[in-house]
Amino acid sequence: MKILIAEDDAVSRRILSATLTKWGHEVVSVNDGNEAWSKLQAPDSPGLAILDWMMPGMSGVDICRKVRAQLTAHPYLILLTALNRKENLVIGLDAGADDYLSKPFDQQELRVRLQAGTRIIELQQSLATRVRELEAAITERETVEEQLRNLSLTDDLTGLYNRRGFLTLARHHAKTTRRTGNNLLLIYCDMDGLKHINDTYGHAEGSNAIRQVADILRYTFRDSDVIGRLGGDEFAILGAVTEDGAGLLTLRLQENLRYYNQHSGRAYKLALSVGTTCVNVNDDVDIEELIERADEIMYREKRRKKTGPLAEPAQITDPPVSVVHR
């Protein structure tokens, strides 16, 4: 780490510099406060500074105040002082110092305080990197969403993404979600009994049933999830999920379907066969491959069903259970 030493006492400055260099740090040393302030304003300024309380030019306390008031990137500041009274320490910390070191300093104490400062600097750098990544991801998502709005990537019947739109946004969503360390869950849904609805009540009512399913999906899943109608009576949802979240999401979907069927007043029931596949954040899998996996699982579920596609669903309490919050 690059460390600034600002100390007007030549002996103390040499001892500090030799010690820090021995420990593997890059040392920049100055003997007055004005030069220290100049170094801290440089583009390649040190991330940590050890400042003598009293020295020519600006004092260490004055530098702390100017750093906090004027610099965007704050170095970690340690005051080097022989003033060990409590009120002096309070003044230094109140001025913006992160820590202090008494003179004459003890090497073990110096090492411990530097280690604490280094950990804080690393955490700050990690946080700054994370913020930049999130800002870049937000900007990228906004760009993608704007592109989607300018293209024919939505389904006219439901307002959800069509297959092309779903694949486009889902790939982007998968890339940005992996940065957060969360796993990916793809849910594939196929309506049960749409042909019966079309044949019995007409295609207009069949289209209305598809729209109702789309509304239930919107209500069930989060705004951050990607929901699409892939064609006909097939839907897909992609989102980030915790290890135990897949079962909760599918449970919420089935609960909302049951609640709709109990209160819709329609002569037919809406039902979905569902297949889910969860992918570890480190797996490099294309979205279309995920769809194929979930489709296979969904058809196994459909074949296992022993009752007809329009069977009465199980009763639930009113209102439906909100297992996963939006």
XYZ file of C-alpha atoms in Angstrom, residues 166-167 170 183-189 221 226 230 235-241 246 249-250 274-279 286-295 297:
40
model
C -37.748 -12.658 -23.454
C -34.511 -14.173 -24.777
C -33.230 -12.729 -20.090
C -28.469 -18.194 -8.561
C -30.835 -18.127 -11.533
C -34.248 -19.752 -11.660
C -36.182 -20.367 -14.869
C -39.851 -21.318 -14.593
C -41.600 -22.747 -17.649
C -45.401 -22.833 -17.656
C -43.441 -12.492 -9.652
C -38.312 -11.284 -16.730
C -43.077 -17.759 -25.672
C -44.864 -18.818 -20.609
C -41.422 -18.442 -19.058
C -40.065 -16.472 -16.093
C -36.407 -15.844 -15.247
C -35.181 -14.315 -12.011
C -32.580 -14.397 -9.269
C -33.391 -16.800 -6.462
C -37.696 -21.928 -6.113
C -42.160 -19.067 -5.934
C -43.944 -22.019 -7.535
C -44.882 -25.961 -14.314
C -41.249 -26.942 -14.754
C -38.417 -25.198 -12.943
C -34.659 -25.347 -13.267
C -32.192 -23.564 -10.999
C -28.688 -22.758 -12.213
C -27.584 -20.273 -22.336
C -31.194 -19.260 -21.736
C -32.532 -21.484 -24.522
C -30.855 -24.481 -22.901
C -32.553 -23.533 -19.606
C -35.906 -23.356 -21.410
C -35.373 -26.837 -22.820
C -34.538 -28.201 -19.363
C -37.584 -26.596 -17.738
C -39.817 -27.672 -20.654
C -39.476 -31.088 -16.420
